Amino acid sequence: MACCGGNKEQTGEVIVILIAPPGGGKGTQAKLLVERFGFQHFATGDMLREEIGKSSKIGLQIKEIVARGELVSDDLVGGLVKDRLAKSNGCGVVLDGFPRTWAQAEYLQAILSRQIVCAVRIVVKEEDLLRRITGRRFCSECGNIYNMYFSPPRNSGECDKCGAPLRRRRDDYPSVVEERLHIYAEQTRPVVEFYRTSGRYFEVNGNQQPDQVASDIHGIVEALGK
Ligand code: AP5
């Protein structure tokens, strides 16, 4: 199924929800879905970091919450997602980091109309997550993601694609990661049940090479158009 390749008047827009713990590979796989299908990528973590970057009053409040590894309010994040969805180009969307609570899942269901919603859970062994997160670096210019253990850049500290410096997220230090994993287990894992019982729900093995994980996810998305 190519971007807008199907008759979206008949099928409706596809929305792929990626569910995985911190470091589970949502951002990596979302980028590959964009490359393969031309989907738009809406990542709530990125939206919140954009707000933080503006240093507005709300941005400063968000900064403290994210730095502690806690969740920002459902209302605030729901509003950001609703705005983006309203402006989507109809060629498909990948949601990365939303919904993350039962209330967010209910909210999303309420604001969608004819879209085909598909939830894909990327299952990753817990012992791998810490190295994935603490080893993560991202390009300050193009956003390309690296991992110092699993997929390091050719030149340490520099992006292979554009040469810009690599950065580390403030919430990727071990003390915060523990809280993020705890919150995932408590508040986000129930979202799996929401989708398992209410529609198109799939699981893929996230303990494979990224391109193999991508191939599994792309197969699921392609089958949606049939
Ligand atoms: P967010 O930015 O969404 O962070 P997260 O969900 O904790 O997820 P990550 O970005 O850490 O991991 P990822 O799954 O994208 O993995 P990645 O592909 O980068 O949220 C940050 C904060 O914002 C939250 O803590 C919260 O405060 C707030 N927030 C966001 N959304 C919210 C919401 N809806 N409600 C309330 N608050 C919200 O991969 C990780 C590493 O692993 C990389 O180094 C990568 O190279 C490597 N890797 C990826 N795949 C593989 C593989 N198959 N094999 C080996 N290594 C791999």
mmCIF file of C-alpha atoms and ligand atoms in Angstrom:
data_model
loop_
_atom_site.group_PDB
_atom_site.id
_atom_site.type_symbol
_atom_site.label_atom_id
_atom_site.label_comp_id
_atom_site.label_asym_id
_atom_site.label_seq_id
_atom_site.Cartn_x
_atom_site.Cartn_y
_atom_site.Cartn_z
ATOM 1 C CA MET A 1 0.000 0.000 0.000
ATOM 2 C CA ALA A 2 1.667 3.217 -1.143
ATOM 3 C CA CYS A 3 0.838 6.645 0.251
ATOM 4 C CA CYS A 4 -2.676 7.441 -0.922
ATOM 5 C CA GLY A 5 -2.255 4.459 -3.252
ATOM 6 C CA GLY A 6 -5.558 2.976 -2.153
ATOM 7 C CA ASN A 7 -8.801 4.809 -2.659
ATOM 8 C CA LYS A 8 -8.936 6.681 0.595
ATOM 9 C CA GLU A 9 -12.475 7.815 -0.127
ATOM 10 C CA GLN A 10 -13.415 4.177 0.275
ATOM 11 C CA THR A 11 -10.922 2.990 2.845
ATOM 12 C CA GLY A 12 -10.367 6.028 5.042
ATOM 13 C CA GLU A 13 -7.008 7.289 6.265
ATOM 14 C CA VAL A 14 -4.730 4.809 8.010
ATOM 15 C CA ILE A 15 -3.496 5.655 11.508
ATOM 16 C CA VAL A 16 -0.758 3.424 12.867
ATOM 17 C CA ILE A 17 -0.249 3.630 16.621
ATOM 18 C CA LEU A 18 3.137 2.391 17.798
ATOM 19 C CA ILE A 19 3.098 1.103 21.371
ATOM 20 C CA ALA A 20 6.390 0.291 23.075
ATOM 21 C CA PRO A 21 8.239 1.154 26.282
ATOM 22 C CA PRO A 22 10.825 3.939 26.389
ATOM 23 C CA GLY A 23 13.648 2.842 24.093
ATOM 24 C CA GLY A 24 11.412 0.267 22.429
ATOM 25 C CA GLY A 25 12.062 1.616 18.922
ATOM 26 C CA LYS A 26 8.951 3.737 18.240
ATOM 27 C CA GLY A 27 10.874 6.687 16.820
ATOM 28 C CA THR A 28 13.158 4.450 14.749
ATOM 29 C CA GLN A 29 10.225 2.553 13.263
ATOM 30 C CA ALA A 30 8.105 5.672 12.756
ATOM 31 C CA LYS A 31 10.852 7.169 10.565
ATOM 32 C CA LEU A 32 10.975 3.965 8.512
ATOM 33 C CA LEU A 33 7.176 4.064 8.053
ATOM 34 C CA VAL A 34 7.503 7.629 6.806
ATOM 35 C CA GLU A 35 10.185 6.561 4.301
ATOM 36 C CA ARG A 36 8.238 3.528 3.116
ATOM 37 C CA PHE A 37 4.667 4.859 2.978
ATOM 38 C CA GLY A 38 4.986 8.645 3.096
ATOM 39 C CA PHE A 39 3.028 8.773 6.357
ATOM 40 C CA GLN A 40 3.152 11.836 8.569
ATOM 41 C CA HIS A 41 4.947 11.240 11.859
ATOM 42 C CA PHE A 42 3.335 12.748 14.952
ATOM 43 C CA ALA A 43 5.539 12.155 17.994
ATOM 44 C CA THR A 44 4.211 13.612 21.222
ATOM 45 C CA GLY A 45 7.683 13.556 22.823
ATOM 46 C CA ASP A 46 8.997 15.719 19.943
ATOM 47 C CA MET A 47 6.001 18.066 20.165
ATOM 48 C CA LEU A 48 6.628 18.539 23.883
ATOM 49 C CA ARG A 49 10.359 19.097 23.343
ATOM 50 C CA GLU A 50 9.431 21.759 20.754
ATOM 51 C CA GLU A 51 7.307 23.516 23.390
ATOM 52 C CA ILE A 52 10.190 23.261 25.873
ATOM 53 C CA GLY A 53 12.499 24.815 23.267
ATOM 54 C CA LYS A 54 10.246 27.899 23.100
ATOM 55 C CA SER A 55 10.898 28.549 26.831
ATOM 56 C CA SER A 56 7.290 29.729 27.211
ATOM 57 C CA LYS A 57 5.572 29.482 30.609
ATOM 58 C CA ILE A 58 3.920 26.208 29.599
ATOM 59 C CA GLY A 59 7.220 25.036 28.063
ATOM 60 C CA LEU A 60 8.978 25.498 31.401
ATOM 61 C CA GLN A 61 6.278 23.511 33.198
ATOM 62 C CA ILE A 62 6.558 20.709 30.639
ATOM 63 C CA LYS A 63 10.350 20.734 30.976
ATOM 64 C CA GLU A 64 10.165 19.922 34.692
ATOM 65 C CA ILE A 65 7.656 17.106 34.191
ATOM 66 C CA VAL A 66 9.624 15.490 31.354
ATOM 67 C CA ALA A 67 12.894 15.861 33.276
ATOM 68 C CA ARG A 68 11.370 13.837 36.117
ATOM 69 C CA GLY A 69 10.258 11.149 33.653
ATOM 70 C CA GLU A 70 6.583 11.734 34.440
ATOM 71 C CA LEU A 71 3.667 12.146 32.035
ATOM 72 C CA VAL A 72 2.349 15.519 30.943
ATOM 73 C CA SER A 73 -1.413 15.996 31.418
ATOM 74 C CA ASP A 74 -3.792 14.104 29.137
ATOM 75 C CA ASP A 75 -5.570 17.356 28.218
ATOM 76 C CA LEU A 76 -2.439 19.119 27.056
ATOM 77 C CA VAL A 77 -1.111 16.216 24.979
ATOM 78 C CA GLY A 78 -4.569 15.376 23.626
ATOM 79 C CA GLY A 79 -4.943 18.967 22.409
ATOM 80 C CA LEU A 80 -1.595 18.853 20.598
ATOM 81 C CA VAL A 81 -2.497 15.586 18.851
ATOM 82 C CA LYS A 82 -5.966 16.806 17.892
ATOM 83 C CA ASP A 83 -4.449 19.898 16.249
ATOM 84 C CA ARG A 84 -1.975 17.834 14.231
ATOM 85 C CA LEU A 85 -4.594 15.304 13.141
ATOM 86 C CA ALA A 86 -6.855 18.114 11.988
ATOM 87 C CA LYS A 87 -4.058 19.268 9.664
ATOM 88 C CA SER A 88 -3.058 15.813 8.418
ATOM 89 C CA ASN A 89 -2.762 15.475 4.657
ATOM 90 C CA GLY A 90 -4.869 12.299 4.456
ATOM 91 C CA CYS A 91 -1.948 10.070 3.407
ATOM 92 C CA GLY A 92 -1.688 8.192 6.679
ATOM 93 C CA VAL A 93 -0.297 8.984 10.099
ATOM 94 C CA VAL A 94 2.019 7.219 12.479
ATOM 95 C CA LEU A 95 1.436 8.109 16.127
ATOM 96 C CA ASP A 96 4.563 7.724 18.247
ATOM 97 C CA GLY A 97 4.077 8.115 21.994
ATOM 98 C CA PHE A 98 0.297 8.593 21.955
ATOM 99 C CA PRO A 99 -1.970 7.281 23.403
ATOM 100 C CA ARG A 100 -0.049 6.581 26.568
ATOM 101 C CA THR A 101 -2.875 6.313 29.088
ATOM 102 C CA TRP A 102 -6.333 4.741 28.979
ATOM 103 C CA ALA A 103 -7.883 8.241 28.999
ATOM 104 C CA GLN A 104 -5.777 9.237 25.966
ATOM 105 C CA ALA A 105 -6.888 6.091 24.114
ATOM 106 C CA GLU A 106 -10.547 6.919 24.794
ATOM 107 C CA TYR A 107 -9.976 10.517 23.719
ATOM 108 C CA LEU A 108 -8.352 9.439 20.456
ATOM 109 C CA GLN A 109 -11.213 7.086 19.700
ATOM 110 C CA ALA A 110 -13.672 9.925 20.315
ATOM 111 C CA ILE A 111 -11.988 12.389 17.944
ATOM 112 C CA LEU A 112 -11.460 9.958 15.060
ATOM 113 C CA SER A 113 -14.140 9.334 12.509
ATOM 114 C CA ARG A 114 -13.541 7.219 9.396
ATOM 115 C CA GLN A 115 -9.849 6.445 9.894
ATOM 116 C CA ILE A 116 -8.566 2.866 9.952
ATOM 117 C CA VAL A 117 -6.777 2.556 13.281
ATOM 118 C CA CYS A 118 -4.133 -0.094 13.708
ATOM 119 C CA ALA A 119 -2.151 -0.562 16.936
ATOM 120 C CA VAL A 120 1.265 -2.202 16.669
ATOM 121 C CA ARG A 121 3.018 -3.196 19.864
ATOM 122 C CA ILE A 122 6.789 -3.567 19.600
ATOM 123 C CA VAL A 123 7.740 -6.149 22.222
ATOM 124 C CA VAL A 124 11.273 -5.736 23.598
ATOM 125 C CA LYS A 125 12.986 -7.609 26.423
ATOM 126 C CA GLU A 126 13.225 -5.360 29.452
ATOM 127 C CA GLU A 127 16.935 -6.000 30.017
ATOM 128 C CA ASP A 128 17.745 -4.461 26.595
ATOM 129 C CA LEU A 129 15.903 -1.204 27.213
ATOM 130 C CA LEU A 130 18.413 0.427 29.535
ATOM 131 C CA ARG A 131 21.295 0.128 27.049
ATOM 132 C CA ARG A 132 19.082 1.283 24.226
ATOM 133 C CA ILE A 133 18.103 4.428 26.095
ATOM 134 C CA THR A 134 21.370 5.321 27.790
ATOM 135 C CA GLY A 135 23.239 4.596 24.528
ATOM 136 C CA ARG A 136 20.916 6.702 22.377
ATOM 137 C CA ARG A 137 22.280 9.789 20.624
ATOM 138 C CA PHE A 138 20.465 11.925 18.067
ATOM 139 C CA CYS A 139 21.582 14.378 15.433
ATOM 140 C CA SER A 140 20.991 17.978 16.443
ATOM 141 C CA GLU A 141 20.244 18.893 12.795
ATOM 142 C CA CYS A 142 18.506 16.042 10.955
ATOM 143 C CA GLY A 143 17.254 14.023 13.968
ATOM 144 C CA ASN A 144 18.825 10.742 12.828
ATOM 145 C CA ILE A 145 19.002 8.290 15.764
ATOM 146 C CA TYR A 146 22.133 6.330 16.784
ATOM 147 C CA ASN A 147 23.053 3.986 19.581
ATOM 148 C CA MET A 148 26.566 3.924 21.029
ATOM 149 C CA TYR A 149 26.267 0.169 21.705
ATOM 150 C CA PHE A 150 24.259 -1.124 18.732
ATOM 151 C CA SER A 151 24.531 1.372 15.862
ATOM 152 C CA PRO A 152 27.292 3.908 16.581
ATOM 153 C CA PRO A 153 28.135 6.713 14.168
ATOM 154 C CA ARG A 154 31.275 6.267 12.016
ATOM 155 C CA ASN A 155 32.929 9.272 13.687
ATOM 156 C CA SER A 156 32.202 9.518 17.382
ATOM 157 C CA GLY A 157 29.914 12.442 18.177
ATOM 158 C CA GLU A 158 29.059 13.272 14.531
ATOM 159 C CA CYS A 159 26.052 12.428 12.388
ATOM 160 C CA ASP A 160 26.884 10.088 9.464
ATOM 161 C CA LYS A 161 24.274 11.791 7.287
ATOM 162 C CA CYS A 162 24.977 15.493 7.813
ATOM 163 C CA GLY A 163 28.049 15.771 10.071
ATOM 164 C CA ALA A 164 26.212 17.784 12.739
ATOM 165 C CA PRO A 165 27.001 17.116 16.429
ATOM 166 C CA LEU A 166 25.135 14.314 18.196
ATOM 167 C CA ARG A 167 23.224 15.027 21.397
ATOM 168 C CA ARG A 168 21.851 13.088 24.329
ATOM 169 C CA ARG A 169 18.348 13.662 25.701
ATOM 170 C CA ARG A 170 18.150 15.015 29.251
ATOM 171 C CA ASP A 171 15.695 12.276 30.231
ATOM 172 C CA ASP A 172 17.993 9.507 28.958
ATOM 173 C CA TYR A 173 20.161 9.374 32.092
ATOM 174 C CA PRO A 174 19.699 6.225 34.224
ATOM 175 C CA SER A 175 17.993 7.892 37.222
ATOM 176 C CA VAL A 176 15.162 9.248 35.013
ATOM 177 C CA VAL A 177 14.929 6.147 32.826
ATOM 178 C CA GLU A 178 13.925 4.049 35.840
ATOM 179 C CA GLU A 179 10.934 6.326 36.485
ATOM 180 C CA ARG A 180 9.960 6.310 32.776
ATOM 181 C CA LEU A 181 9.950 2.505 32.718
ATOM 182 C CA HIS A 182 7.913 2.404 35.920
ATOM 183 C CA ILE A 183 5.332 4.802 34.478
ATOM 184 C CA TYR A 184 5.145 2.790 31.272
ATOM 185 C CA ALA A 185 4.363 -0.376 33.236
ATOM 186 C CA GLU A 186 1.729 1.369 35.327
ATOM 187 C CA GLN A 187 -0.010 3.710 32.886
ATOM 188 C CA THR A 188 0.790 2.701 29.303
ATOM 189 C CA ARG A 189 0.699 -1.081 29.407
ATOM 190 C CA PRO A 190 -3.098 -0.976 30.040
ATOM 191 C CA VAL A 191 -3.416 0.766 26.645
ATOM 192 C CA VAL A 192 -2.386 -2.560 25.090
ATOM 193 C CA GLU A 193 -5.588 -4.073 26.498
ATOM 194 C CA PHE A 194 -7.631 -1.197 25.098
ATOM 195 C CA TYR A 195 -6.541 -2.085 21.555
ATOM 196 C CA ARG A 196 -6.288 -5.849 22.021
ATOM 197 C CA THR A 197 -10.010 -5.958 22.679
ATOM 198 C CA SER A 198 -11.201 -3.172 20.422
ATOM 199 C CA GLY A 199 -9.865 -3.556 16.927
ATOM 200 C CA ARG A 200 -6.800 -4.122 14.814
ATOM 201 C CA TYR A 201 -4.026 -5.057 17.215
ATOM 202 C CA PHE A 202 -0.692 -6.618 16.277
ATOM 203 C CA GLU A 203 2.548 -7.529 18.025
ATOM 204 C CA VAL A 204 6.017 -7.609 16.516
ATOM 205 C CA ASN A 205 9.282 -8.874 17.952
ATOM 206 C CA GLY A 206 11.374 -5.788 18.711
ATOM 207 C CA ASN A 207 14.469 -7.839 19.565
ATOM 208 C CA GLN A 208 15.477 -8.102 15.930
ATOM 209 C CA GLN A 209 17.545 -5.795 13.747
ATOM 210 C CA PRO A 210 15.637 -2.554 13.031
ATOM 211 C CA ASP A 211 15.155 -3.410 9.335
ATOM 212 C CA GLN A 212 13.628 -6.774 10.262
ATOM 213 C CA VAL A 213 11.272 -5.116 12.760
ATOM 214 C CA ALA A 214 10.380 -2.650 10.000
ATOM 215 C CA SER A 215 9.699 -5.423 7.540
ATOM 216 C CA ASP A 216 7.253 -7.031 10.000
ATOM 217 C CA ILE A 217 5.463 -3.724 10.612
ATOM 218 C CA HIS A 218 5.331 -2.857 6.907
ATOM 219 C CA GLY A 219 3.781 -6.239 6.191
ATOM 220 C CA ILE A 220 1.001 -5.463 8.677
ATOM 221 C CA VAL A 221 0.382 -2.035 7.156
ATOM 222 C CA GLU A 222 0.345 -3.406 3.616
ATOM 223 C CA ALA A 223 -2.228 -6.005 4.607
ATOM 224 C CA LEU A 224 -4.540 -3.229 5.877
ATOM 225 C CA GLY A 225 -5.057 -1.971 2.354
ATOM 226 C CA LYS A 226 -6.161 -5.386 1.033
HETATM 227 P P1 AP5 B 1 9.096 10.199 24.182
HETATM 228 O O1 AP5 B 1 9.985 11.094 23.454
HETATM 229 O O2 AP5 B 1 7.873 9.665 23.480
HETATM 230 O O3 AP5 B 1 9.945 9.022 24.805
HETATM 231 P P2 AP5 B 1 9.625 7.470 25.077
HETATM 232 O O4 AP5 B 1 8.241 7.019 24.826
HETATM 233 O O5 AP5 B 1 10.122 7.266 26.457
HETATM 234 O O6 AP5 B 1 10.358 6.748 23.979
HETATM 235 P P3 AP5 B 1 11.795 6.955 23.488
HETATM 236 O O7 AP5 B 1 11.840 8.137 22.576
HETATM 237 O O8 AP5 B 1 12.740 6.945 24.650
HETATM 238 O O9 AP5 B 1 12.076 5.596 22.723
HETATM 239 P P4 AP5 B 1 11.589 5.061 21.330
HETATM 240 O O10 AP5 B 1 10.603 3.970 21.584
HETATM 241 O O11 AP5 B 1 11.179 6.145 20.398
HETATM 242 O O12 AP5 B 1 12.955 4.378 20.846
HETATM 243 P P5 AP5 B 1 14.003 4.846 19.720
HETATM 244 O O13 AP5 B 1 13.482 4.495 18.377
HETATM 245 O O14 AP5 B 1 14.478 6.230 19.948
HETATM 246 O O15 AP5 B 1 8.525 10.916 25.487
HETATM 247 C C1 AP5 B 1 9.398 11.666 26.330
HETATM 248 C C2 AP5 B 1 8.588 12.253 27.480
HETATM 249 O O16 AP5 B 1 7.580 13.157 26.973
HETATM 250 C C3 AP5 B 1 7.798 11.255 28.330
HETATM 251 O O17 AP5 B 1 8.613 10.660 29.333
HETATM 252 C C4 AP5 B 1 6.705 12.156 28.912
HETATM 253 O O18 AP5 B 1 7.218 12.959 29.947
HETATM 254 C C5 AP5 B 1 6.380 13.056 27.740
HETATM 255 N N1 AP5 B 1 5.304 12.495 26.877
HETATM 256 C C6 AP5 B 1 5.443 12.054 25.598
HETATM 257 N N2 AP5 B 1 4.263 11.607 25.116
HETATM 258 C C7 AP5 B 1 3.357 11.782 26.114
HETATM 259 C C8 AP5 B 1 1.971 11.483 26.225
HETATM 260 N N3 AP5 B 1 1.269 10.919 25.231
HETATM 261 N N4 AP5 B 1 1.353 11.774 27.401
HETATM 262 C C9 AP5 B 1 2.037 12.353 28.427
HETATM 263 N N5 AP5 B 1 3.357 12.649 28.386
HETATM 264 C C10 AP5 B 1 4.013 12.368 27.233
HETATM 265 O O19 AP5 B 1 15.184 3.809 20.055
HETATM 266 C C11 AP5 B 1 15.902 3.898 21.275
HETATM 267 C C12 AP5 B 1 17.372 3.467 21.026
HETATM 268 O O20 AP5 B 1 17.390 2.085 20.637
HETATM 269 C C13 AP5 B 1 18.052 4.230 19.890
HETATM 270 O O21 AP5 B 1 19.398 4.448 20.232
HETATM 271 C C14 AP5 B 1 17.943 3.288 18.679
HETATM 272 O O22 AP5 B 1 19.028 3.463 17.790
HETATM 273 C C15 AP5 B 1 17.985 1.923 19.350
HETATM 274 N N6 AP5 B 1 17.187 0.919 18.634
HETATM 275 C C16 AP5 B 1 15.967 1.089 18.068
HETATM 276 N N7 AP5 B 1 15.531 -0.068 17.522
HETATM 277 C C17 AP5 B 1 16.504 -0.984 17.771
HETATM 278 C C18 AP5 B 1 16.646 -2.383 17.463
HETATM 279 N N8 AP5 B 1 15.693 -3.059 16.789
HETATM 280 N N9 AP5 B 1 17.771 -3.016 17.875
HETATM 281 C C19 AP5 B 1 18.745 -2.336 18.552
HETATM 282 N N10 AP5 B 1 18.680 -1.022 18.870
HETATM 283 C C20 AP5 B 1 17.561 -0.351 18.481
#
